[in-house]
XYZ file of C-alpha atoms in Angstrom:
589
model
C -17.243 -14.931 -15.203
C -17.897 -16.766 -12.160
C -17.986 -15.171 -8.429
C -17.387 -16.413 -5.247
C -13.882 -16.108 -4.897
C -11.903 -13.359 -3.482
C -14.319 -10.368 -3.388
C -16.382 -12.827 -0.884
C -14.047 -14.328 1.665
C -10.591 -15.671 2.719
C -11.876 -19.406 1.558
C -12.627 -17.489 -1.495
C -9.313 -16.034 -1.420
C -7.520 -18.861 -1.268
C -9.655 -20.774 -4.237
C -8.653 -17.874 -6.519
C -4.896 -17.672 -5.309
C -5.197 -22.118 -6.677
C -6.923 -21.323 -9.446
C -4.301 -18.743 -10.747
C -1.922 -21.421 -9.857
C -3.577 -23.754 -11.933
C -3.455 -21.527 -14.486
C 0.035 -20.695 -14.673
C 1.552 -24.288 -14.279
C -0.443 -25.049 -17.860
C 0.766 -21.892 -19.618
C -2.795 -20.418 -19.371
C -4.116 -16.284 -18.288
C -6.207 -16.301 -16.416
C -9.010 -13.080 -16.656
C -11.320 -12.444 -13.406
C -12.782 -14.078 -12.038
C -15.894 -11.899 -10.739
C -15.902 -10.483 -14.163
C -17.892 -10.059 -17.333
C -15.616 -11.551 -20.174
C -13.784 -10.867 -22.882
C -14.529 -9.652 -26.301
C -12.364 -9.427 -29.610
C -13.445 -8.314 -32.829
C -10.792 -9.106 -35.084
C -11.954 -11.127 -38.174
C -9.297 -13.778 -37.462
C -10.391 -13.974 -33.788
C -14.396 -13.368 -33.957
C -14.573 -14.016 -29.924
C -17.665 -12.623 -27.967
C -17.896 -14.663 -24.351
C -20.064 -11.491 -22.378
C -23.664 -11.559 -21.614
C -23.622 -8.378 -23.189
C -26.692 -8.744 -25.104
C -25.328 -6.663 -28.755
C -22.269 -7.498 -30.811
C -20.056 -4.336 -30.512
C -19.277 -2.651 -34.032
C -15.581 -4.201 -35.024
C -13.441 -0.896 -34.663
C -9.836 0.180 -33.335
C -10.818 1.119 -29.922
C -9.511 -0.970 -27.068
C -11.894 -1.127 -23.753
C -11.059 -1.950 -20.196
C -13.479 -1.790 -17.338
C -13.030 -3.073 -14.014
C -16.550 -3.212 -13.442
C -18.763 -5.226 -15.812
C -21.938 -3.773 -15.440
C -20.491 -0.192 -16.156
C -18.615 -2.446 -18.884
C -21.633 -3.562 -20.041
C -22.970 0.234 -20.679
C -20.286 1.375 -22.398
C -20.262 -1.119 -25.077
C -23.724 -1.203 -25.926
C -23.036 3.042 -25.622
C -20.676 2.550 -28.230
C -22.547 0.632 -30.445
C -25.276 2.829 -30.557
C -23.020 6.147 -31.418
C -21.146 3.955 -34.305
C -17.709 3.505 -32.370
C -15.729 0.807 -32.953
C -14.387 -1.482 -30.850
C -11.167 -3.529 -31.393
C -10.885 -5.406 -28.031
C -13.065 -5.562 -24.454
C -12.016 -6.988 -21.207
C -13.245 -6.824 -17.839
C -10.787 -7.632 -15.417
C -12.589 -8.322 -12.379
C -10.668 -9.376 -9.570
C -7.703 -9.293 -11.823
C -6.283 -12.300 -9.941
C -3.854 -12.187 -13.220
C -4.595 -10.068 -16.262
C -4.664 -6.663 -14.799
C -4.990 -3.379 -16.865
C -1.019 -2.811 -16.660
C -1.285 -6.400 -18.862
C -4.044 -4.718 -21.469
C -1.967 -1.806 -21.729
C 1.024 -3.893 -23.169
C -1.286 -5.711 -24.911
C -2.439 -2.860 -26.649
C 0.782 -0.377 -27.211
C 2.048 -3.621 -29.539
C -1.699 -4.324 -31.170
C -1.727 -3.208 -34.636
C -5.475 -3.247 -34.470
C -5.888 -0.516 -31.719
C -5.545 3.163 -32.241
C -6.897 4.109 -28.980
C -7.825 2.887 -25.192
C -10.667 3.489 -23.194
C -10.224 2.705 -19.376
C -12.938 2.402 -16.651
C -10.796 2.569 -13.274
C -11.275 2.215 -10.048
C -8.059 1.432 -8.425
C -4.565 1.250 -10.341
C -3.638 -2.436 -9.080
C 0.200 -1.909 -9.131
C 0.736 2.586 -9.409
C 4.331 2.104 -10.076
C 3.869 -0.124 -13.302
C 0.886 1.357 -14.237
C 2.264 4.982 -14.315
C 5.328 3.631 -16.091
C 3.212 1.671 -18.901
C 0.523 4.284 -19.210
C 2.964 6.796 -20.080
C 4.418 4.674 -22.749
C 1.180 3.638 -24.294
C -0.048 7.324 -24.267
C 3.371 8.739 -26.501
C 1.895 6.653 -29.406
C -1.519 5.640 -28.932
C -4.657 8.171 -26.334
C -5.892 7.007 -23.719
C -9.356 8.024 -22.526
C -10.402 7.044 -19.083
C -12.929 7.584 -16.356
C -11.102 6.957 -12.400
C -13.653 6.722 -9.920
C -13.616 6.019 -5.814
C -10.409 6.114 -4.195
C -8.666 5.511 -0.770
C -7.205 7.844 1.884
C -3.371 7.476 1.650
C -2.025 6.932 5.002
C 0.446 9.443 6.552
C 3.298 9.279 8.891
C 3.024 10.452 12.156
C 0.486 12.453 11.506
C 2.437 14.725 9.104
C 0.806 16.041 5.827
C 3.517 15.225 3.756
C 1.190 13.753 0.743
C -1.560 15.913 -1.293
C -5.147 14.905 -0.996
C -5.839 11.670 -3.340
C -7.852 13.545 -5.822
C -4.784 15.487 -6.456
C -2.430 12.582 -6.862
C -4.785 11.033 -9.022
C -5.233 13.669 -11.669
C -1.008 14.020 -11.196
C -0.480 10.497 -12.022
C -3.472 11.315 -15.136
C -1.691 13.836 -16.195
C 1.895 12.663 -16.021
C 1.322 9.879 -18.293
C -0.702 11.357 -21.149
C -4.091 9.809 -20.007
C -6.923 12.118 -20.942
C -9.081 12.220 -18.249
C -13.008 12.075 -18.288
C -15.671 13.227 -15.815
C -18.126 10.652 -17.534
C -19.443 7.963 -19.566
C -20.625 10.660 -22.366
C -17.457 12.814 -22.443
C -15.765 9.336 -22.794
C -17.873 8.434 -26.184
C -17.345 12.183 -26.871
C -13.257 12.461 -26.355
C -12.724 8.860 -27.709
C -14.740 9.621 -30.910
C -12.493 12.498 -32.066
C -9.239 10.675 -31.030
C -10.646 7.467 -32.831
C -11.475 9.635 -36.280
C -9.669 12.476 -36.399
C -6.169 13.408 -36.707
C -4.608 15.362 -33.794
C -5.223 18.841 -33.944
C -1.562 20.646 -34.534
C -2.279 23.910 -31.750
C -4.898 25.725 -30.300
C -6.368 27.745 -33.229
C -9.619 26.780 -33.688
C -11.893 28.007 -36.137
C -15.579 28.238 -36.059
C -17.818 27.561 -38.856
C -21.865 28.203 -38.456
C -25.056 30.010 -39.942
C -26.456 31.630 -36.433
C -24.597 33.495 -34.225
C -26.098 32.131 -30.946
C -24.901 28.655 -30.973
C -21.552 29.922 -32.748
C -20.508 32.445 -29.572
C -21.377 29.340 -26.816
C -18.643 27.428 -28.715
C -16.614 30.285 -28.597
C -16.533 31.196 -25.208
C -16.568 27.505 -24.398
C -13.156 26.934 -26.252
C -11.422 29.569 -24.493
C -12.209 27.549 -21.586
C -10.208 25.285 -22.485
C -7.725 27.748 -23.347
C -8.365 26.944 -27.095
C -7.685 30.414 -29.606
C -10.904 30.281 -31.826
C -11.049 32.972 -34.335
C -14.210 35.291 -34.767
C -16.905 32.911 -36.301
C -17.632 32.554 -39.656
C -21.218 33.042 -40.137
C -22.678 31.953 -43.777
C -26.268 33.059 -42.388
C -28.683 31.021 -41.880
C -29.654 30.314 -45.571
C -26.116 29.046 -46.691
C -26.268 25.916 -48.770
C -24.460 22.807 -47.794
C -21.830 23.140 -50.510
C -21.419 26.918 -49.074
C -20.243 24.996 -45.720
C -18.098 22.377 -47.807
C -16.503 25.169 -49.309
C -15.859 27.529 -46.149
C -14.201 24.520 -44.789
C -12.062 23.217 -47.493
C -11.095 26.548 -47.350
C -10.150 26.508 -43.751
C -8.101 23.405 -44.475
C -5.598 25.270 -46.525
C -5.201 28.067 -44.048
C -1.936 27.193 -42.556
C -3.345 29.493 -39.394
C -5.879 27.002 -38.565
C -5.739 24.065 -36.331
C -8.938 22.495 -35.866
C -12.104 23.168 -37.461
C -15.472 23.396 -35.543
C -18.647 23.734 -37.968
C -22.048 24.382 -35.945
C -25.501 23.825 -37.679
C -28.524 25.499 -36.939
C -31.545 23.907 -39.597
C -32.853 26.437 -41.819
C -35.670 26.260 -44.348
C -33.624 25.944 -47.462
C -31.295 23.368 -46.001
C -31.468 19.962 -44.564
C -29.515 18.288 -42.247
C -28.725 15.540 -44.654
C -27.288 17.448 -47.188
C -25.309 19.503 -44.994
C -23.962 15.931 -43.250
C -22.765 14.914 -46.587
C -21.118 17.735 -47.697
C -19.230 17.998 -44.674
C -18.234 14.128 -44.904
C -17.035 15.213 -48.460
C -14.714 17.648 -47.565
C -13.717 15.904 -44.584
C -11.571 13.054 -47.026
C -9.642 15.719 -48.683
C -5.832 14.982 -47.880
C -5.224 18.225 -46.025
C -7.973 18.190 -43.820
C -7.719 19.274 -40.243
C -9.293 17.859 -36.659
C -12.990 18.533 -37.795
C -16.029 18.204 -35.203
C -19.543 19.274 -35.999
C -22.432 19.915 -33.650
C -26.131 19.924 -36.016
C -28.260 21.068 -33.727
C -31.606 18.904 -33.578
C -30.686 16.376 -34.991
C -31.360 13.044 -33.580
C -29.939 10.658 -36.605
C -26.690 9.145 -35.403
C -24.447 8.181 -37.861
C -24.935 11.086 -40.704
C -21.563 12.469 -40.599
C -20.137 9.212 -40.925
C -19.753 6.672 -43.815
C -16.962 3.859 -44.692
C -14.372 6.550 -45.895
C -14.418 8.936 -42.694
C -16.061 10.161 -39.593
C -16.595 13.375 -38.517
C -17.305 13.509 -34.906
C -20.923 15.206 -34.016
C -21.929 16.693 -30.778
C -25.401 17.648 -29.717
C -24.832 20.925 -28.378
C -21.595 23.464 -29.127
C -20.168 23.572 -25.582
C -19.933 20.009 -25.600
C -17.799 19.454 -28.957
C -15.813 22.134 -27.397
C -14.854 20.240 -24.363
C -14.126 16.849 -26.725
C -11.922 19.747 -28.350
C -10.157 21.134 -25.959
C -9.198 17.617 -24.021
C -7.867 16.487 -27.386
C -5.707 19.353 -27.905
C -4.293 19.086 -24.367
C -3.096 15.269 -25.610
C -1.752 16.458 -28.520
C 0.277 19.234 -26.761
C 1.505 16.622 -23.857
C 2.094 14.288 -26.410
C 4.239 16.981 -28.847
C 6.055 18.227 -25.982
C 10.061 16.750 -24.512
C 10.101 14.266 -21.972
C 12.461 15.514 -20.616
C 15.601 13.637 -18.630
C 15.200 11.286 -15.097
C 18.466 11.459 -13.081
C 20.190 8.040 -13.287
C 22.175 7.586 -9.894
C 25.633 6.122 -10.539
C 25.864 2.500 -9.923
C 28.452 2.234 -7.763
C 27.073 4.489 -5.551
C 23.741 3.076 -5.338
C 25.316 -0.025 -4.191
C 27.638 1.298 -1.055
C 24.070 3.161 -0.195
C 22.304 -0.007 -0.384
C 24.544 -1.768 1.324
C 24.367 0.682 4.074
C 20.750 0.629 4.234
C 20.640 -3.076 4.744
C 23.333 -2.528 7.651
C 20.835 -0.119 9.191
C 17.739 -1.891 9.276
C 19.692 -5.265 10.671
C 20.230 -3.080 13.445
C 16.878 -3.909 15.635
C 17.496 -1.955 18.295
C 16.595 1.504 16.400
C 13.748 -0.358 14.984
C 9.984 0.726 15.627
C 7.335 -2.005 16.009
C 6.406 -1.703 12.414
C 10.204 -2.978 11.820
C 10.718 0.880 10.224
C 14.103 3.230 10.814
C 14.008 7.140 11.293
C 17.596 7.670 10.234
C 19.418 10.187 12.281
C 21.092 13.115 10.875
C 24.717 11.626 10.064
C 22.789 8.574 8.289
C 20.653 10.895 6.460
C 23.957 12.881 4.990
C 25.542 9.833 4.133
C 22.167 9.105 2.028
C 21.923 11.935 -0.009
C 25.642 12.292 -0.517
C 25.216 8.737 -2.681
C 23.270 11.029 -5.267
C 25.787 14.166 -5.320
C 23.213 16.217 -2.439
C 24.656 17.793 0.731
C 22.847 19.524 3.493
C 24.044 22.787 4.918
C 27.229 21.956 7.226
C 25.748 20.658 10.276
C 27.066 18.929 13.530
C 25.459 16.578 16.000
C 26.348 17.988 19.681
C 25.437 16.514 23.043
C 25.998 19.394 25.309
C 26.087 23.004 25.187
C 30.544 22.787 25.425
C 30.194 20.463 22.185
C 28.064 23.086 20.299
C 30.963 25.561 21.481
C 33.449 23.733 19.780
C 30.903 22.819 17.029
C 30.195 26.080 16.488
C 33.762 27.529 16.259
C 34.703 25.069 13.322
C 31.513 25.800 11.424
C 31.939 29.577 11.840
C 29.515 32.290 13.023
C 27.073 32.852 12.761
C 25.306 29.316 13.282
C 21.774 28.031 13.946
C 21.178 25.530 16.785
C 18.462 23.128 16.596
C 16.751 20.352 18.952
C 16.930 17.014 16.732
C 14.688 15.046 18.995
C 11.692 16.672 18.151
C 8.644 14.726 16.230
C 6.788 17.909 15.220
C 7.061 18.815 11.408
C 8.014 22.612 12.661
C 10.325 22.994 15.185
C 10.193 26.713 15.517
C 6.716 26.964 16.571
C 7.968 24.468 19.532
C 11.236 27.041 20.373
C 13.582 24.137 19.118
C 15.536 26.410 16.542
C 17.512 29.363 17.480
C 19.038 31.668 14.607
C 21.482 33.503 13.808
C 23.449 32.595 17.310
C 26.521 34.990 17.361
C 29.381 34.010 19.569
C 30.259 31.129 22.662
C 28.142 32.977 24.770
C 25.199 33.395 22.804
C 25.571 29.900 22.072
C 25.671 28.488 25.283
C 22.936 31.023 26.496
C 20.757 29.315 23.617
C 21.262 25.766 24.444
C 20.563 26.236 28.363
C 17.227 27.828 27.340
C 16.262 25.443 24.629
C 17.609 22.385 26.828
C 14.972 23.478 29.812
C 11.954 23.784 27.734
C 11.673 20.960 25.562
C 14.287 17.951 27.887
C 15.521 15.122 25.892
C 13.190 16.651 22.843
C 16.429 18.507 22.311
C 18.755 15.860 21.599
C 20.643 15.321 19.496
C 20.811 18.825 19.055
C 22.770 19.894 16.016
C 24.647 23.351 15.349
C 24.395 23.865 11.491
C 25.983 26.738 9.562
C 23.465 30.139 8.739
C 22.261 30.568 5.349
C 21.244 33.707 3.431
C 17.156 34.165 4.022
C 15.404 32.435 0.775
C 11.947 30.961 -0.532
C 11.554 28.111 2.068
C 10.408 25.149 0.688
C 9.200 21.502 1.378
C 10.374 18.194 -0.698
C 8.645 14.745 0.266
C 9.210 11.462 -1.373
C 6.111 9.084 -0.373
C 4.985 5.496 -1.427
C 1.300 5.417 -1.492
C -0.832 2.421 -2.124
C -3.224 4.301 -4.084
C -1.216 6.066 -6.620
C 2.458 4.974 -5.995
C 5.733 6.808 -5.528
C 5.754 10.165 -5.391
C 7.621 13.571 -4.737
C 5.915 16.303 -3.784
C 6.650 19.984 -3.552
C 4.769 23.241 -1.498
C 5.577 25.858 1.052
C 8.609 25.040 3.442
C 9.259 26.095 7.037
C 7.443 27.328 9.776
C 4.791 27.744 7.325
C 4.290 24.352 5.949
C 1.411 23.333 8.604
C -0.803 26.261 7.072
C -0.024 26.147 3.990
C -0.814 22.431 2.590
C -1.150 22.678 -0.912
C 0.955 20.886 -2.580
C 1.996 19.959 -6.164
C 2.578 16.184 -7.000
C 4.836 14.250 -9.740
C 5.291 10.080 -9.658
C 8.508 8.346 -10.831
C 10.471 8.516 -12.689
C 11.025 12.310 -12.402
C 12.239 14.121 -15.265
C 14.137 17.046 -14.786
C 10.511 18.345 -17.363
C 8.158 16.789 -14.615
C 10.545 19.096 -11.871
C 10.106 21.962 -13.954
C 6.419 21.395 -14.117
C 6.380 20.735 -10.357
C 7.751 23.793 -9.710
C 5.478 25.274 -11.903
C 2.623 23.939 -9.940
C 3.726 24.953 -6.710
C 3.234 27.653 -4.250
C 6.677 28.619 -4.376
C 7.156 28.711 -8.150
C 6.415 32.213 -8.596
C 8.091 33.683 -5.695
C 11.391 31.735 -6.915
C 11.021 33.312 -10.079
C 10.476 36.700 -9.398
C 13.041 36.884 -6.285
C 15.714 34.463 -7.387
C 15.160 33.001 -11.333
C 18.887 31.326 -11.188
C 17.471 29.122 -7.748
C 14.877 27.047 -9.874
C 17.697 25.348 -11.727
C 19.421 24.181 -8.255
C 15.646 23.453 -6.769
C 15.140 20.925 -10.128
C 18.409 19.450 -9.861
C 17.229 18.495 -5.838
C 13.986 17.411 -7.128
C 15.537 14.817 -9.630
C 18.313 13.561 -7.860
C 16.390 12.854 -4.629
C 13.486 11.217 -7.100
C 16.362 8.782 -8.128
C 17.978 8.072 -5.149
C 14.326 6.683 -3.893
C 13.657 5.115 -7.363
C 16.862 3.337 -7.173
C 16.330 2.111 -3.271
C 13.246 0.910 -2.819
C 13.499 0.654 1.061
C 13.168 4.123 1.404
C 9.765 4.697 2.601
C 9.611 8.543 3.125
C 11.972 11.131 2.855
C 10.909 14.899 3.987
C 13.793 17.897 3.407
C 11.743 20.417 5.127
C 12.975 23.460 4.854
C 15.324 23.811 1.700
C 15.896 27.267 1.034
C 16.293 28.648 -2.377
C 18.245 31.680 -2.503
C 21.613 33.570 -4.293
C 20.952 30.574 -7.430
C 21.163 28.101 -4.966
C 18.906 25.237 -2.973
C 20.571 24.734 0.278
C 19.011 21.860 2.371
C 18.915 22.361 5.834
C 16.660 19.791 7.176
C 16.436 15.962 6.551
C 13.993 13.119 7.512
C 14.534 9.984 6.344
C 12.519 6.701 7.477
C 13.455 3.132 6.105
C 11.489 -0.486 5.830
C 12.562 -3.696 4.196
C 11.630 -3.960 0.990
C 9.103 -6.976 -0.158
C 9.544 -7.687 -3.462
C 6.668 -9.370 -5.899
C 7.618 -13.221 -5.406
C 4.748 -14.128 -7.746
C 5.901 -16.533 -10.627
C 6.769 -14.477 -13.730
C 3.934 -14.723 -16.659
C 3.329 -14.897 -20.076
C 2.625 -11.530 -21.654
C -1.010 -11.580 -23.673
């Protein structure tokens, strides 16, 4: 709870790095500090050390905020609406419990069914995108992300997406169902908490006025939910009439989730129509039921000890609780697909050679970083099985001669000292070269207008024309390590949308990656067989930077997709030592 430490100064900084010392060398976690507390409802436990001024309702709802105040809000939000909490922590400075630490905590905590995060930064992306995606295959997570940080780029190039982007990538990879708010958090968390995941998108629409019945409608396509054409009992139906229209929707193996919208009439009260519904709502084959009574202002009728039917104040609003709910259920239902495991042996001769080529200073920037050359670079990818087009690295225009003649003509030539993400727009690639002459005719002109930007220059083999595209590998401190995926080529400076998948990369994630992209449609209409060699690229370059974690970027820009194949055909590759954590290991919570 207490402040002053390393959100105010380096003296403060140092005081928290002793006290999480302290804490360690007596077996002790340590939570904060510059935080709110900690709160556990369990019977057993019975621990409340907040200021929070109201004891949250004991429930099986696990909360993390990293900001107290906001913290603060959302339990005594909670407590108002009925929702239960099992567990609250604020972490603070998280100078040692972080939220990678809750959500280990909770994945193995019998008495938490779901998590609700308040985020602002992801501490360590790597662990958290690993744990997350754990956590959410057997238990939701709801969460609100706020802020974020400008990624920084190399050289200037625009080889990572915009952070919102990564951010709802790294969401969306793991299963997290993300929130715009504190409301659609109650709202989302509510149905996950109470409900049983809906089994598809077939929603059906229970109400006694059209009106409020065709704004859920429209609202659940939306969400590309498949409601039915509502079921109106008019506006005089008794509450057993809406018990029975539902129970009757349970056993309708065409129905998914049930949606039941309440207008007050003069015959019926909202009371009666509450308990009917909670009636229903315990039979054993009862679907994911929300309700929305419109008017009413008495929390808490559709629920009792036995079950809980979420309610929503207006139609479009249950919809969206709906529709994000769904979206879980279909992430979580669907394969996860297969990460390509580099072969160990393999992994070792290309670390060892990566170690060899950072001891050599010389090729060193000032940042102590390595732009491999084009020979290095092959020998890279070869460790995971990936070879560029055949290429050689030539000095003068007599060596691309000779180059040339045991590649074979047609060949491109290309200056390899150029910094610029497109070296066409610069005039340092020249195409479908035919012949000594040709060759030697390209070099002179090349060699004149861009000097010792041409060298090394490199003669590589001609491949057929394709869908150009652009791979990137990235380690960003705001969402991790990436790969990312968009238009290749001469094209790649217009064109920066990207799509975005962290590690580990499943050959699933590549598919959806693809999906994503700019160039997944063209590949599919022009050349369906090229998406299979374009995944296997995807994964195996994903694991070669998994695997070697002193690879700091890697950019094959362009590799062209084309006759069922993904030919690579340019390769940038830039190196740092890697720092590994030297903190003391901990105890797990």
């Amino acid at each position: 709870m207490s402040e002053g430490f390393a959100e105010r100064d380096e003296a403060g900084e140092a005081a928290e790095e002793e006290l999480v010392r302290y804490a360690r060398r007596h077996g002790m976690r340590l939570v904060g500090p510059n935080a709110l507390g900690v709160i556990n409802t369990d019977p057993l436990v019975g621990l409340h050390a907040t200021f929070v001024g109201v004891n949250p309702v004991p429930g099986r709802i696990g909360l993390m905020a990293q900001s107290g105040v906001i913290g603060a809000a959302i339990i005594e939000g909670a407590t108002q609406l009925g929702l239960g909490l099992s567990s609250f922590v604020a972490v603070g400075n998280k100078a040692d419990v972080s939220g990678n630490d809750l959500l280990r905590y909770w994945l193995d905590d019998p008495g938490t069914d779901v998590a609700m995060l308040y985020l602002e930064s992801f501490g360590n992306p790597s662990k958290f995108s690993r744990i997350a995606r754990a956590l959410s295959r057997v238990k939701p997570v709801v969460a609100v992300k706020v802020g974020g940080e400008r990624a920084d780029h190399w050289h200037g190039e625009d080889d990572l997406v915009g952070d919102e982007a990564t951010v709802a990538a790294l969401l969306e990879q793991t299963g997290i169902v993300r929130v715009e708010n504190l409301t659609q958090m109650f709202h989302t968390a509510g149905v996950l908490a109470n409900q049983p995941l809906p089994a598809g998108r077939r929603v059906a629409v229970v109400t006694n006025a059209w009106g409020p019945a065709w704004l859920a409608v429209d609202a659940l396509r939306a969400w590309d939910l498949e409601p039915a054409r509502p079921i109106n009992l008019s506006n005089d139906a008794s509450a057993d009439r809406f018990a029975e229209q539902v129970a009757e929707l349970y056993a309708d193996p065409d129905v998914d989730s049930v949606l039941v919208v309440y207008a007050p009439g003069l015959r019926t009260h909202y009371k009666r129509v509450a308990a009917a519904l909670r009636e229903v709502a315990t039979r054993p084959d009862a679907v994911t039921t929300v309700a929305c009574l419109l008017g009413n202002r008495n929390v808490g009728l559709l629920a009792d000890e036995r079950v809980r039917v979420p309610e929503f104040p207006f139609p479009e609003e249950a919809a969206m609780a709906l529709g994000r709910v769904t979206r879980y259920a279909n992430w979580r239902r669907a394969e996860v697909g297969e990460a390509f495991v580099p072969a160990e042996d393999a992994i070792a001769a290309a670390k060892r050679k990566v170690q060899t080529w950072l001891e050599d200073s010389q090729n060193l920037d000032d940042q102590g970083r390595r732009i491999l050359g084009v020979v290095e670079s092959d020998e890279l990818l070869a460790a995971v099985g990936l070879d560029s087009v055949r290429q050689e690295v030539v000095q003068d225009a007599d060596g691309a001669v000779v180059a040339a003649r045991r590649i074979g003509y047609p060949v491109a030539l290309k200056a390899g000292g150029l910094e610029r993400l497109s070296k066409t727009e610069a005039g340092g690639v020249a195409l479908d070269v035919h012949g000594d002459e040709e060759v030697r005719a390209a070099f002179g002109r090349m060699e004149q207008v861009l000097g010792e930007g041409m060298f090394p220059a490199i003669v590589q083999a001609m491949v057929p024309e394709g869908i150009e595209c652009r791979i990137g590998i990235a380690r960003t401190p705001v969402v991790g390590d990436l790969v990312t995926l968009g238009v290749g080529g001469a094209l790649a400076e217009r064109v920066g949308d990207q799509s975005v998948r962290l590690f580990p990369v499943t050959d699933r994630d590549a598919d959806l990656l693809i999906d994503e992209s700019a160039v997944g449609s063209l590949i599919d209409e022009s050349d369906p067989e090229g998406r299979a060699a374009l995944r296997d690229v995807l994964v195996r370059l994903a694991g070669l930077a998994d695997a070697i974690p002193e690879i700091v970027r890697i950019r094959l820009n362009p590799v062209i997709v084309a006759e069922g194949s993904a030919r690579i055909t340019d390769i940038r590759v830039l190196l740092a030592h890697h720092l590994p954590d030297t903190r003391p290991p901990v105890r797990r919570l």
